[in-house]
Amino acid sequence: MKEKIFINARIIDPSQKMDEKGSLILDKNGKVKAIGKNVKKSDGESSAEIFDIKGNVLIPGIVDMKAFVGEPGYEYKENFRTLSQAALAGGVTSIVTMPNTKPIIDNVSMVDFIIRRGRDKAAVNLFPCASITKQTEGKLMTEFGLLSLRGIVGFSDVNKTVQNTELMARIMDYASDIGVLIMQHAEDYELSKNSCINDGEIATRLGLEGVSQIAEKIIIERDLSLLSEYPCRYHINQISSKKSLEVIKKNKSNGKKFSVGVSINNLSLNENDIGEFKTFLKLSPPLRLEEDRLSLVQGIKENLIDVIVSDHIPEDEESKRLPFSQAATGAIGIETLLPLALEMHHNESLPLNKIIETLTINPAKILQINKGTLAKGSDGDICVLDLDAPWLVKAEKLKSKSKNTAIEGRKLQGKILMTFLNGELVFNQ
Amino acid sequence: MAVRKKTSAIKNPPKHLLGIQNLSVQEAKQILKEAKEFISLNRSSSKKLDVLRGKTQINLFFEPSTRTQSSFDLAGKRLGADVMTMNMNNSALKKGETLIDTAMTLNAMHPDLIVIRHQDSGAPNLLSQKVNCAVINAGDGRREHPTQALLDALTIINRKGKIEGLKITICGDILHSRVARSNIYLMNMLGAEVNVIAPKTLMPKSIERLGAKPFTDMKKGLDGSDIVMMLRLQNERMQGSFLPSKREYYEFFGLTPEKLKYANKDALIMHPGPMNRGVEIDTKLADDINVSLVKEQVELGVAVRMACLKIYCK
């Protein structure tokens, strides 16, 4: 590989508190050799390939902490190849994959399979998660230690919650000793039974059963109480309401260590967007009030929320073309994650650097992986974007195998121009 | 629902009756006006017209129903349509066929009208996107039951001469009731004031945003009411522990002659049926022809459905 020199770039790398006009050099192994305003073209080799970024923005490749790949078992919804294409087109170079495949990733042989398969078929960095409990049934914990040795970065039952408090206490106790990351979906099943939408005016109008924000809050409160006793690496996958945020604020200001994620959907949509039964907006946790959305944005600003995820869930049309209560839950979003997040920059609700931070270095730190940064010596995972270019979201143009986007027809500003993975140009608009 | 395949796109989409929410005041009044004319026809000895001759009406009932189903059945026949009623409780659906597939199958038979009752809110909306004929909602989940609200309105107009300015109070399990929702919308549209009374566990969130004033106390809620609509309390609500017991419910929310005194002197009682005597309503009160409109509701139901079939079948 030749050296690569990126010139005339606005480099934003929150891991180094960097936001400056400058250049970046990747060495022959695709690692960052030099970065910043003082780097000159002449610092590289004369044979180097030159990329003139023309004043556009250059950031570390995005780390998406929650995405579903269809493999194995649901290849008709998404496979490693289509997921990689969608990710790279969205500037995402590292993906944390969810274990709720068929079969579920809850044992060592499945991990070996997924890593091998991913290595052969995927064109992005994959960081697989295994389930917290066997079959995500919430009854028996999985082999945290052995699975970690095989390359599992975190444990999650995805959209399921460990309901049993005794088991959750043991999971956290055990995890605290061996240092694994527990990623919880916060939802009390008794309180959320049969429900599919926020408990409010829209639920009343549409005649659907609503899930109260208490269902989320009560699990967060429970787990954070347990965390005082068993201080493990604990992460809440996605929060959706203002009330949950209040609990998080109280606990974080008391010095408790844990991390929190939010889906880009909950940051950019509210329950009114569901309209007359748009099943593509049936999500878990559900879209809530505008008031909740605004407080989540504020939560990022105040460092109460650490990560923005795509919560990419590909679903085929058949499973969505049903009455709302029967339709599948989830939306795709990996390709639109960054452009949609940039909306918060354009409407001035969040600083650009903060947005990039929640998409790069923050998830990398939580996962303890060496990604999300362009510090000297790190991997050449890079996303180059035109911050202002306008475009229209059209489902058929998205690269995912499934087309269930929650933001069909939305006008976005910010386009990914190029994506590099380990120094190789893998996406070029 | 969000994605529509081009292949199944509908040419000249017909108008559907999916809910009161989608009606304009004018459209609602037109249905009521048309229905009025059918009342006398239904009371005469020769009840048959031929305005829908040659038209096919399919009644698609996914949920058991007695009065709504027979009412639509009769309404179609009296207008001269060919009526086919399908009870879907133990049909193809059990074999895994989706609502969309069923819709496509029926659509291939070229019906002019499909009347649908379904346990899932929004099912008629979904169906209407996939067929070439008019869809009439005969009750979906807990969302809407537009023809019930229209027949209630007609019954009130028939007795009180108007709806504007009346205070109409709906009492019972509001949370699970499509009848309550449709009535809240329609009575508001026609200029009435609407109160709802329910125990807290059976009161939906933000009901005031739909245009109803919520009460948990019969005395306060009934005060000044001209019409008292009682709703059926379904037994399974006890198992879900929405309420402690039937007798406690009757004590606080059952309509008795004593509680009726809180309403206006000439207040009338309505009930969409079927009734649980002694649970939500005193049995004598239910049969008192001076105050109870229950039988009239059933009678005018046919007229309203005839009007809907006639207007939407085009």
XYZ file of C-alpha atoms in Angstrom:
743
model
C 0.000 0.000 0.000
C 1.187 3.491 -0.813
C 1.195 6.204 1.781
C -1.869 8.442 1.696
C -1.897 12.141 2.397
C -5.134 14.000 3.064
C -4.753 17.724 2.575
C -7.012 20.756 3.051
C -9.213 18.943 5.559
C -11.119 20.223 8.520
C -10.094 17.485 10.918
C -12.438 16.817 13.801
C -11.183 14.226 16.255
C -12.753 14.607 19.700
C -10.389 11.975 21.129
C -7.583 14.544 20.717
C -9.831 17.574 21.179
C -8.919 18.450 17.635
C -10.946 20.639 15.289
C -8.570 22.303 12.875
C -7.634 22.791 9.258
C -4.811 20.436 8.523
C -3.494 17.279 6.932
C -3.332 13.631 7.786
C -0.835 11.030 6.638
C -1.468 7.314 6.639
C 1.608 5.103 6.490
C 2.061 2.042 4.307
C 0.305 -0.152 6.853
C -2.733 2.071 6.866
C -1.955 3.565 10.289
C -2.026 7.223 11.171
C 1.508 8.581 10.794
C 0.865 12.257 11.367
C -2.161 14.471 11.895
C -2.961 18.113 12.458
C -2.404 21.655 11.335
C 1.375 21.395 11.378
C 1.505 18.426 9.045
C 2.629 19.296 5.538
C 2.464 17.447 2.283
C 6.242 17.279 2.312
C 6.130 15.235 5.546
C 4.945 12.281 3.521
C 6.787 10.247 0.955
C 6.961 11.606 -2.557
C 5.241 8.490 -3.905
C 2.235 9.036 -1.614
C -1.288 9.237 -2.941
C -2.764 12.686 -2.387
C -6.410 13.258 -1.433
C -7.465 16.879 -1.581
C -10.367 17.120 0.875
C -11.155 20.666 -0.304
C -12.107 22.029 3.060
C -14.547 19.247 3.831
C -14.674 17.474 7.164
C -12.537 14.472 8.050
C -13.441 12.442 11.135
C -12.567 9.044 12.580
C -14.729 6.255 11.162
C -17.955 5.938 13.137
C -18.446 3.229 15.745
C -22.077 2.082 15.783
C -22.721 0.358 19.062
C -25.994 -1.329 18.143
C -26.864 -2.963 14.847
C -28.478 -6.196 13.804
C -27.017 -8.394 11.078
C -29.278 -11.035 9.670
C -26.581 -13.685 9.732
C -27.116 -16.361 10.659
C -30.794 -17.144 10.284
C -32.232 -13.958 8.835
C -30.160 -13.536 5.700
C -33.279 -12.421 3.857
C -33.371 -9.301 6.030
C -29.679 -8.396 5.972
C -26.345 -10.107 5.475
C -22.769 -9.123 6.215
C -22.223 -7.860 2.688
C -25.296 -5.614 2.537
C -24.760 -4.396 6.090
C -21.154 -3.492 5.256
C -22.200 -1.563 2.166
C -24.825 0.358 4.099
C -22.402 1.056 6.931
C -19.565 2.299 4.739
C -21.938 4.515 2.766
C -22.815 6.039 6.115
C -19.228 6.505 7.274
C -19.517 3.681 9.805
C -16.360 1.564 9.963
C -16.939 -0.373 13.188
C -20.135 -2.164 14.095
C -21.148 -3.820 17.325
C -23.423 -6.630 16.202
C -26.324 -7.916 18.245
C -26.575 -11.578 19.190
C -30.294 -12.181 18.544
C -29.647 -14.126 15.382
C -30.912 -17.623 14.709
C -29.319 -19.444 16.444
C -28.589 -16.909 19.154
C -24.964 -16.099 19.854
C -24.688 -17.455 23.365
C -21.915 -20.027 23.130
C -18.316 -20.292 22.038
C -18.891 -22.182 18.808
C -21.378 -19.579 17.587
C -18.825 -16.872 18.301
C -16.194 -18.690 16.287
C -18.662 -19.014 13.445
C -19.701 -15.384 13.473
C -16.130 -14.137 13.604
C -15.040 -16.387 10.741
C -18.094 -15.565 8.672
C -17.714 -11.866 9.356
C -14.051 -11.933 8.412
C -14.853 -13.592 5.090
C -17.952 -11.638 4.118
C -17.924 -8.314 5.902
C -16.019 -5.269 4.749
C -16.105 -3.440 8.088
C -14.694 -4.010 11.556
C -17.097 -6.235 13.416
C -17.324 -6.376 17.182
C -19.771 -9.092 18.114
C -21.874 -9.142 21.254
C -23.084 -12.293 22.905
C -26.279 -12.597 24.887
C -26.302 -12.018 28.642
C -28.491 -15.045 29.209
C -28.762 -18.303 27.293
C -31.260 -17.968 24.419
C -31.894 -14.434 25.768
C -34.438 -16.112 27.997
C -33.377 -14.294 31.130
C -32.740 -17.480 33.088
C -29.114 -18.634 32.895
C -26.082 -16.440 32.362
C -23.773 -17.182 29.447
C -20.070 -17.988 29.721
C -18.869 -14.402 30.050
C -15.243 -15.359 30.538
C -14.892 -17.877 27.742
C -16.878 -15.754 25.322
C -14.720 -12.729 26.058
C -11.600 -14.755 25.364
C -13.017 -15.543 21.923
C -13.510 -11.889 21.077
C -16.872 -10.825 22.466
C -16.821 -7.121 23.401
C -20.062 -6.921 25.334
C -23.123 -8.795 26.495
C -26.659 -7.846 25.638
C -30.038 -9.519 25.403
C -30.728 -6.853 22.756
C -34.394 -5.881 23.031
C -34.994 -8.124 25.974
C -34.463 -7.327 29.613
C -33.271 -9.539 32.439
C -36.420 -9.329 34.553
C -35.318 -11.441 37.482
C -33.631 -9.178 40.008
C -31.758 -11.974 41.724
C -30.272 -13.129 38.428
C -29.397 -9.580 37.423
C -27.602 -9.118 40.749
C -25.559 -12.260 40.125
C -24.798 -11.246 36.555
C -23.491 -7.899 37.701
C -21.582 -9.443 40.593
C -19.917 -11.987 38.324
C -19.262 -9.440 35.592
C -17.666 -7.018 38.028
C -15.017 -9.594 38.856
C -14.020 -10.468 35.302
C -14.527 -7.017 33.863
C -17.001 -7.649 31.066
C -19.443 -5.082 29.703
C -23.141 -5.659 30.424
C -25.492 -3.831 28.047
C -29.055 -3.705 29.319
C -32.287 -2.980 27.478
C -34.435 -1.300 30.111
C -38.041 -2.457 30.024
C -40.239 -3.962 32.693
C -42.332 -6.576 30.899
C -45.302 -6.491 33.236
C -45.628 -2.775 32.648
C -45.083 -2.967 28.911
C -47.209 -6.022 28.169
C -48.831 -5.995 24.682
C -47.833 -2.431 24.125
C -46.190 -1.012 21.053
C -46.228 2.778 21.305
C -45.812 5.538 23.873
C -48.604 5.738 26.416
C -50.140 9.087 25.512
C -52.472 10.949 23.223
C -51.428 9.088 20.072
C -51.994 5.699 21.745
C -55.447 6.867 22.806
C -56.280 8.147 19.330
C -54.998 5.120 17.476
C -56.525 2.757 20.001
C -53.216 1.048 20.733
C -51.866 -0.117 24.033
C -49.237 2.260 25.335
C -46.048 1.594 27.237
C -45.461 4.018 30.045
C -42.038 5.585 30.557
C -42.115 4.009 34.032
C -41.421 0.597 32.459
C -38.010 1.926 31.415
C -37.296 3.999 34.482
C -37.996 1.246 36.970
C -35.412 -1.099 35.418
C -32.818 1.672 35.268
C -33.453 2.455 38.926
C -33.197 -1.197 39.859
C -29.983 -1.772 37.944
C -28.339 1.372 39.246
C -29.164 0.267 42.790
C -27.540 -3.077 42.059
C -24.584 -1.276 40.553
C -23.785 0.273 43.945
C -23.328 -3.235 45.293
C -21.747 -4.778 42.214
C -19.800 -2.134 40.319
C -19.444 -3.813 36.932
C -19.082 -2.199 33.510
C -22.724 -1.356 32.956
C -24.309 0.256 29.914
C -27.947 1.118 29.209
C -28.550 0.429 25.523
C -31.129 3.079 24.758
C -33.175 5.438 26.815
C -36.246 7.228 25.550
C -37.696 9.522 28.172
C -37.082 12.578 30.250
C -37.889 10.708 33.441
C -35.169 8.117 32.781
C -32.739 10.927 32.222
C -33.557 12.403 35.623
C -32.599 9.106 37.265
C -29.393 8.998 35.270
C -28.533 12.560 36.203
C -28.985 11.857 39.904
C -26.802 8.762 39.753
C -24.077 10.237 37.584
C -23.787 13.305 39.782
C -23.322 10.957 42.737
C -20.241 9.667 40.955
C -21.619 6.310 39.869
C -19.818 4.905 36.827
C -21.947 3.636 33.959
C -22.724 4.625 30.410
C -25.878 5.398 28.471
C -26.897 5.173 24.840
C -29.715 6.625 22.794
C -31.058 5.717 19.385
C -30.866 8.320 16.652
C -34.590 7.683 16.136
C -35.488 8.895 19.614
C -33.357 11.990 18.991
C -34.967 12.940 15.733
C -38.573 11.738 15.808
C -41.479 11.846 18.233
C -44.761 9.962 18.615
C -46.611 12.316 16.277
C -44.505 11.031 13.380
C -46.324 7.685 13.611
C -49.269 9.341 11.859
C -51.918 6.847 10.807
C -50.219 3.574 11.723
C -46.812 3.934 10.078
C -45.378 0.619 11.177
C -41.836 1.610 10.187
C -41.944 3.894 13.192
C -42.864 1.104 15.563
C -39.705 1.051 17.650
C -38.438 -0.197 20.969
C -38.107 1.824 23.132
C -40.991 3.711 21.516
C -40.934 7.246 20.194
C -42.191 9.541 22.891
C -43.186 13.183 23.269
C -41.345 16.147 21.778
C -40.560 17.116 25.342
C -38.769 13.790 25.811
C -36.866 14.189 22.569
C -35.651 17.627 23.556
C -34.513 16.382 26.935
C -32.538 13.557 25.304
C -30.720 16.094 23.131
C -30.007 18.105 26.256
C -28.820 14.900 27.933
C -26.104 14.535 25.320
C -25.037 18.104 25.866
C -24.733 17.499 29.609
C -22.753 14.258 29.148
C -25.557 12.211 30.681
C -25.869 10.268 27.451
C -22.588 8.980 26.046
C -23.432 7.287 22.778
C -25.763 7.644 19.808
C -26.576 4.347 18.091
C -28.391 3.562 14.879
C -30.355 0.678 16.421
C -30.305 -0.708 12.913
C -33.022 -3.385 12.652
C -33.717 -4.552 9.101
C -37.201 -5.983 8.637
C -38.723 -7.226 5.407
C -41.914 -5.714 4.098
C -43.999 -8.743 5.013
C -43.322 -8.367 8.708
C -44.204 -4.679 8.574
C -47.311 -4.817 6.385
C -49.540 -5.936 9.231
C -51.866 -4.245 11.678
C -49.684 -2.059 13.910
C -49.867 -4.240 16.998
C -48.742 -7.298 15.017
C -46.064 -5.608 12.929
C -42.366 -6.170 13.628
C -40.470 -3.633 15.699
C -37.483 -1.623 14.468
C -36.073 0.434 11.609
C -32.894 0.451 9.569
C -30.609 3.390 10.180
C -26.914 2.653 9.906
C -26.523 4.482 6.600
C -28.390 7.565 7.768
C -26.978 7.642 11.312
C -24.439 10.419 10.780
C -26.443 12.618 8.368
C -29.469 12.439 10.656
C -27.336 13.230 13.687
C -25.963 16.237 11.813
C -29.472 17.688 11.874
C -28.777 18.560 15.499
C -25.711 20.480 14.379
C -27.555 22.321 11.628
C -30.429 23.315 13.881
C -27.908 24.340 16.508
C -29.139 22.063 19.244
C -25.760 20.327 19.658
C -22.160 21.292 18.918
C -20.690 19.369 16.002
C -17.787 18.094 18.081
C -20.163 16.654 20.656
C -22.077 14.753 17.983
C -18.867 13.275 16.547
C -17.682 12.372 20.036
C -20.810 10.316 20.762
C -20.333 8.462 17.483
C -16.593 7.760 17.685
C -14.430 7.898 20.764
C -17.192 7.502 23.362
C -18.418 4.115 22.143
C -14.821 2.994 21.614
C -13.967 3.852 25.217
C -17.004 2.047 26.601
C -16.202 -1.024 24.523
C -12.477 -0.705 25.318
C -11.554 -1.048 21.664
C -8.851 0.844 19.856
C -11.146 2.677 17.439
C -12.887 5.999 17.089
C -9.681 7.990 17.108
C -7.106 9.280 14.637
C -4.336 9.645 17.176
C -0.873 8.792 15.867
C -0.520 5.055 15.402
C -4.233 4.242 15.255
C -5.982 2.431 12.413
C -6.750 4.413 9.298
C -10.549 4.280 9.647
C -11.696 7.571 8.230
C -14.898 9.228 7.116
C -14.839 12.291 4.863
C -18.038 14.265 4.606
C -19.548 17.356 3.077
C -21.226 18.918 6.075
C -23.779 20.935 4.131
C -24.699 18.939 1.015
C -28.477 18.423 0.942
C -30.144 15.159 0.011
C -33.448 13.360 0.299
C -33.832 9.986 2.000
C -35.299 7.458 -0.403
C -35.687 3.924 0.844
C -34.943 2.283 -2.484
C -31.605 4.075 -2.707
C -30.404 2.875 0.679
C -28.027 -0.053 0.592
C -29.555 -2.218 3.269
C -31.306 -5.332 2.071
C -34.443 -4.265 3.940
C -35.950 -0.877 3.275
C -37.746 -0.114 6.515
C -36.387 3.361 7.127
C -38.198 5.499 9.673
C -37.262 8.705 7.845
C -38.452 8.137 4.296
C -38.643 11.430 2.446
C -36.720 13.378 5.081
C -34.516 16.191 3.837
C -31.047 15.828 5.296
C -27.964 17.971 5.146
C -24.567 16.291 5.227
C -23.294 13.660 2.877
C -20.547 11.067 3.232
C -17.999 11.534 0.442
C -15.426 8.849 1.210
C -14.872 6.134 3.744
C -11.515 4.493 4.459
C -11.050 1.262 6.338
C -7.555 0.443 7.607
C -6.205 2.900 5.073
C -8.098 1.505 2.083
C -10.662 3.554 0.202
C -13.809 1.437 0.590
C -16.550 3.914 -0.240
C -16.398 6.753 -2.710
C -19.440 8.767 -3.507
C -48.105 0.253 5.484
C -45.508 2.857 4.897
C -44.375 1.216 1.727
C -46.816 0.848 -1.109
C -45.864 -1.387 -3.927
C -46.400 0.142 -7.286
C -47.989 -3.032 -8.573
C -50.809 -2.804 -6.082
C -51.401 0.915 -6.483
C -55.062 1.781 -6.630
C -56.586 3.764 -9.472
C -59.077 6.429 -8.413
C -59.064 5.486 -4.754
C -62.625 5.270 -3.425
C -63.661 6.986 -0.260
C -63.732 4.852 2.818
C -65.470 5.183 6.142
C -62.552 4.399 8.436
C -63.442 6.566 11.355
C -65.221 9.680 12.510
C -61.777 11.316 12.717
C -61.591 11.315 8.925
C -65.082 12.768 8.399
C -65.933 16.401 7.870
C -68.936 17.867 9.669
C -70.677 18.106 6.324
C -70.119 14.451 5.520
C -71.398 13.388 8.930
C -74.506 15.511 8.514
C -75.107 14.116 5.059
C -75.045 10.552 6.380
C -77.485 11.487 9.145
C -79.786 13.235 6.706
C -79.804 10.280 4.363
C -80.370 7.870 7.267
C -83.404 9.794 8.467
C -85.175 8.989 5.243
C -84.645 5.279 5.712
C -86.285 5.244 9.154
C -89.829 5.332 7.768
C -88.948 2.891 5.018
C -87.777 0.400 7.624
C -91.067 0.781 9.493
C -93.188 0.204 6.409
C -94.310 -3.180 5.177
C -92.331 -3.064 1.947
C -88.754 -2.478 2.968
C -86.829 -3.261 -0.170
C -85.116 -0.799 -2.474
C -82.907 -1.426 -5.453
C -80.362 1.375 -5.185
C -77.566 -1.154 -4.715
C -78.866 -3.742 -7.147
C -76.028 -5.562 -8.818
C -73.551 -4.438 -6.163
C -71.629 -6.850 -3.987
C -71.097 -6.244 -0.297
C -68.744 -8.404 1.749
C -69.002 -8.375 5.511
C -65.652 -9.425 6.886
C -65.944 -10.137 10.584
C -62.780 -11.144 12.399
C -64.435 -10.640 15.747
C -67.759 -12.098 16.838
C -70.636 -9.652 16.606
C -74.386 -10.000 16.711
C -76.024 -6.681 16.242
C -73.481 -4.893 14.067
C -73.146 -7.847 11.740
C -76.882 -8.465 11.375
C -77.498 -4.760 11.023
C -75.058 -4.441 8.118
C -76.408 -7.637 6.635
C -79.957 -6.379 6.672
C -79.016 -2.891 5.517
C -77.280 -4.247 2.435
C -80.159 -6.572 1.592
C -82.775 -3.864 1.992
C -80.874 -1.771 -0.530
C -80.797 -4.666 -2.962
C -77.112 -5.553 -2.754
C -75.751 -9.086 -2.846
C -74.434 -9.562 0.650
C -71.895 -12.131 1.684
C -70.908 -12.437 5.313
C -67.643 -14.081 6.236
C -66.862 -15.004 9.783
C -63.124 -15.124 9.896
C -62.735 -16.567 13.375
C -61.788 -19.991 12.117
C -60.922 -19.383 8.535
C -57.814 -18.945 6.433
C -56.396 -16.568 8.996
C -55.844 -19.469 11.335
C -53.845 -21.069 8.565
C -51.456 -18.155 8.647
C -52.899 -15.983 5.921
C -52.277 -12.321 6.591
C -54.882 -9.605 6.435
C -53.265 -8.326 3.248
C -53.538 -11.716 1.561
C -57.177 -11.992 2.552
C -57.766 -8.513 1.173
C -56.129 -9.395 -2.139
C -58.181 -12.568 -2.410
C -61.450 -10.797 -1.783
C -60.484 -7.925 -4.036
C -60.149 -10.354 -6.906
C -63.877 -11.094 -6.520
C -64.663 -7.445 -7.366
C -66.743 -6.410 -4.398
C -68.139 -2.878 -4.261
C -68.092 -2.637 -0.497
C -66.195 -4.345 2.267
C -67.464 -4.000 5.807
C -64.769 -4.999 8.264
C -64.674 -5.683 11.968
C -61.233 -6.518 13.350
C -59.662 -6.900 16.765
C -56.596 -4.855 15.803
C -56.743 -1.077 15.734
C -55.926 0.199 12.267
C -56.801 -2.992 10.384
C -59.434 -1.250 8.188
C -56.872 1.433 7.275
C -54.445 -1.252 6.167
C -57.163 -3.056 4.216
C -58.273 0.137 2.496
C -54.794 0.578 1.016
C -55.016 -2.744 -0.755
C -58.487 -2.995 -2.250
C -60.312 -1.249 -5.061
C -63.632 -0.846 -3.284
C -64.961 1.199 -0.406
C -64.092 -0.034 3.073
C -66.477 0.571 5.941
C -65.157 0.164 9.441
C -67.509 -1.847 11.632
C -65.204 -1.544 14.637
C -61.429 -1.911 14.898
C -59.719 -2.775 18.159
C -60.242 0.054 20.541
C -59.886 2.763 17.918
C -63.159 3.552 16.180
C -66.690 2.325 15.540
C -68.006 5.089 13.309
C -71.421 3.654 12.408
C -72.221 3.134 16.085
C -71.509 6.804 16.808
C -73.588 7.843 13.802
C -76.542 5.749 14.918
C -76.213 7.155 18.415
C -76.292 10.654 16.957
C -79.362 9.828 14.877
C -81.119 8.396 17.918
C -80.416 11.542 19.919
C -81.589 13.811 17.102
C -84.717 11.709 16.717
C -85.639 12.231 20.370
C -84.147 15.580 21.293
C -84.434 17.252 17.899
C -80.791 18.345 17.969
C -77.335 17.620 19.327
C -75.906 21.095 19.457
C -75.749 22.432 22.976
C -76.476 19.107 24.682
C -74.274 17.637 27.353
C -73.511 14.012 26.589
C -71.856 11.842 29.192
C -70.192 8.529 28.404
C -69.634 6.247 31.342
C -67.737 2.977 31.749
C -64.672 1.329 30.314
C -63.454 4.239 28.199
C -59.935 2.808 27.879
C -60.940 -0.194 25.794
C -63.901 1.404 24.026
C -63.986 2.280 20.336
C -67.589 3.387 20.784
C -66.478 6.012 23.282
C -63.758 7.326 20.986
C -65.998 7.612 17.928
C -68.722 9.249 19.975
C -66.330 11.768 21.518
C -65.265 12.880 18.027
C -68.752 12.938 16.517
C -70.609 14.611 19.367
C -67.945 17.311 19.472
C -68.290 17.830 15.736
C -72.047 18.219 16.081
C -71.691 20.790 18.831
C -72.279 18.832 22.023
C -70.270 18.957 25.208
C -68.846 15.550 26.148
C -68.042 14.189 29.588
C -66.490 10.804 30.252
C -66.710 8.947 33.539
C -64.534 5.953 34.368
C -62.458 4.505 37.188
C -58.877 5.768 36.840
C -57.572 2.437 35.576
C -60.058 2.470 32.699
C -59.480 6.071 31.633
C -57.149 6.527 28.646
C -54.241 8.972 28.723
C -54.807 12.502 27.442
C -58.505 11.882 26.754
C -59.156 15.606 27.151
C -57.107 16.142 23.979
C -59.791 14.216 22.085
C -62.434 16.603 23.340
C -63.873 15.020 26.476
C -63.854 16.160 30.075
C -62.795 13.291 32.333
C -64.468 12.476 35.664
C -64.075 9.651 38.146
C -67.160 10.574 40.098
C -70.683 9.862 38.795
C -72.219 12.746 40.690
C -69.907 15.348 39.203
C -69.749 13.792 35.773
C -73.499 13.391 35.334
C -74.320 16.875 36.537
C -76.370 18.634 33.867
C -76.211 15.755 31.374
C -78.904 15.373 28.722
C -77.734 11.991 27.492
C -76.082 9.222 29.517
C -74.295 6.617 27.431
C -73.375 3.519 29.377
C -70.644 1.212 28.100
C -70.321 -2.487 28.573
C -67.837 -3.673 31.183
C -66.023 -6.686 29.838
C -65.431 -9.527 32.255
C -61.806 -10.026 31.304
C -61.050 -6.605 32.767
C -61.381 -8.152 36.218
C -58.721 -10.733 35.479
C -56.349 -8.033 34.309
C -56.992 -6.446 37.691
C -58.216 -3.177 36.294
C -60.874 -3.339 38.993
C -61.312 -5.142 42.299
C -64.780 -6.602 41.614
C -68.028 -6.222 39.723
C -69.976 -5.291 42.790
C -67.543 -2.534 43.681
C -67.832 -1.260 40.124
C -71.616 -1.302 40.314
C -71.531 0.558 43.601
C -69.543 3.457 42.181
C -70.115 3.381 38.431
C -73.294 1.388 37.823
C -76.223 3.481 36.648
C -79.130 3.333 39.092
C -82.274 5.470 39.284
C -80.656 7.329 42.207
C -77.523 8.186 40.260
C -79.560 9.162 37.211
C -81.028 11.956 39.333
C -77.671 13.751 39.140
C -78.328 14.257 35.433
C -80.967 16.553 33.946
C -84.606 15.673 34.638
C -85.313 14.667 31.066
C -82.032 12.821 30.597
C -82.094 9.736 28.384
C -80.013 6.578 28.634
C -78.201 4.830 25.810
C -76.183 1.627 25.616
C -74.414 0.169 22.560
C -75.085 -3.347 23.821
C -74.777 -6.064 24.789
C -75.710 -5.083 28.314
C -74.510 -6.519 31.599
C -77.535 -5.961 33.744
C -76.598 -5.308 37.331
C -72.984 -4.550 36.431
C -73.064 -1.247 34.608
C -76.793 -0.611 34.610
C -79.786 -1.336 36.804
C -82.002 -3.835 35.001
C -85.292 -1.933 35.451
C -83.706 1.243 34.236
C -82.461 -0.473 31.115
C -85.993 -1.550 30.223
C -87.747 1.686 31.141
C -89.027 2.901 27.783
C -89.439 6.418 29.130
C -85.726 6.899 29.630
C -83.953 4.095 27.776
C -83.189 4.449 24.062
C -81.571 1.038 23.719
C -84.184 -0.450 21.364
C -84.320 2.666 19.251
C -80.545 2.538 18.842
C -80.777 -0.922 17.336
C -83.633 0.114 15.058
C -81.916 3.240 13.749
C -78.679 1.317 13.353
C -80.075 -0.307 10.236
C -81.055 3.070 8.771
C -77.618 4.539 9.441
C -75.877 1.581 7.869
C -78.127 1.790 4.822
C -77.140 5.430 4.450
C -73.440 4.596 4.770
C -73.630 1.772 2.252
C -75.489 3.950 -0.217
C -73.145 6.927 0.122
C -69.877 4.995 0.051
C -70.830 2.548 -2.680
C -69.826 4.398 -5.790
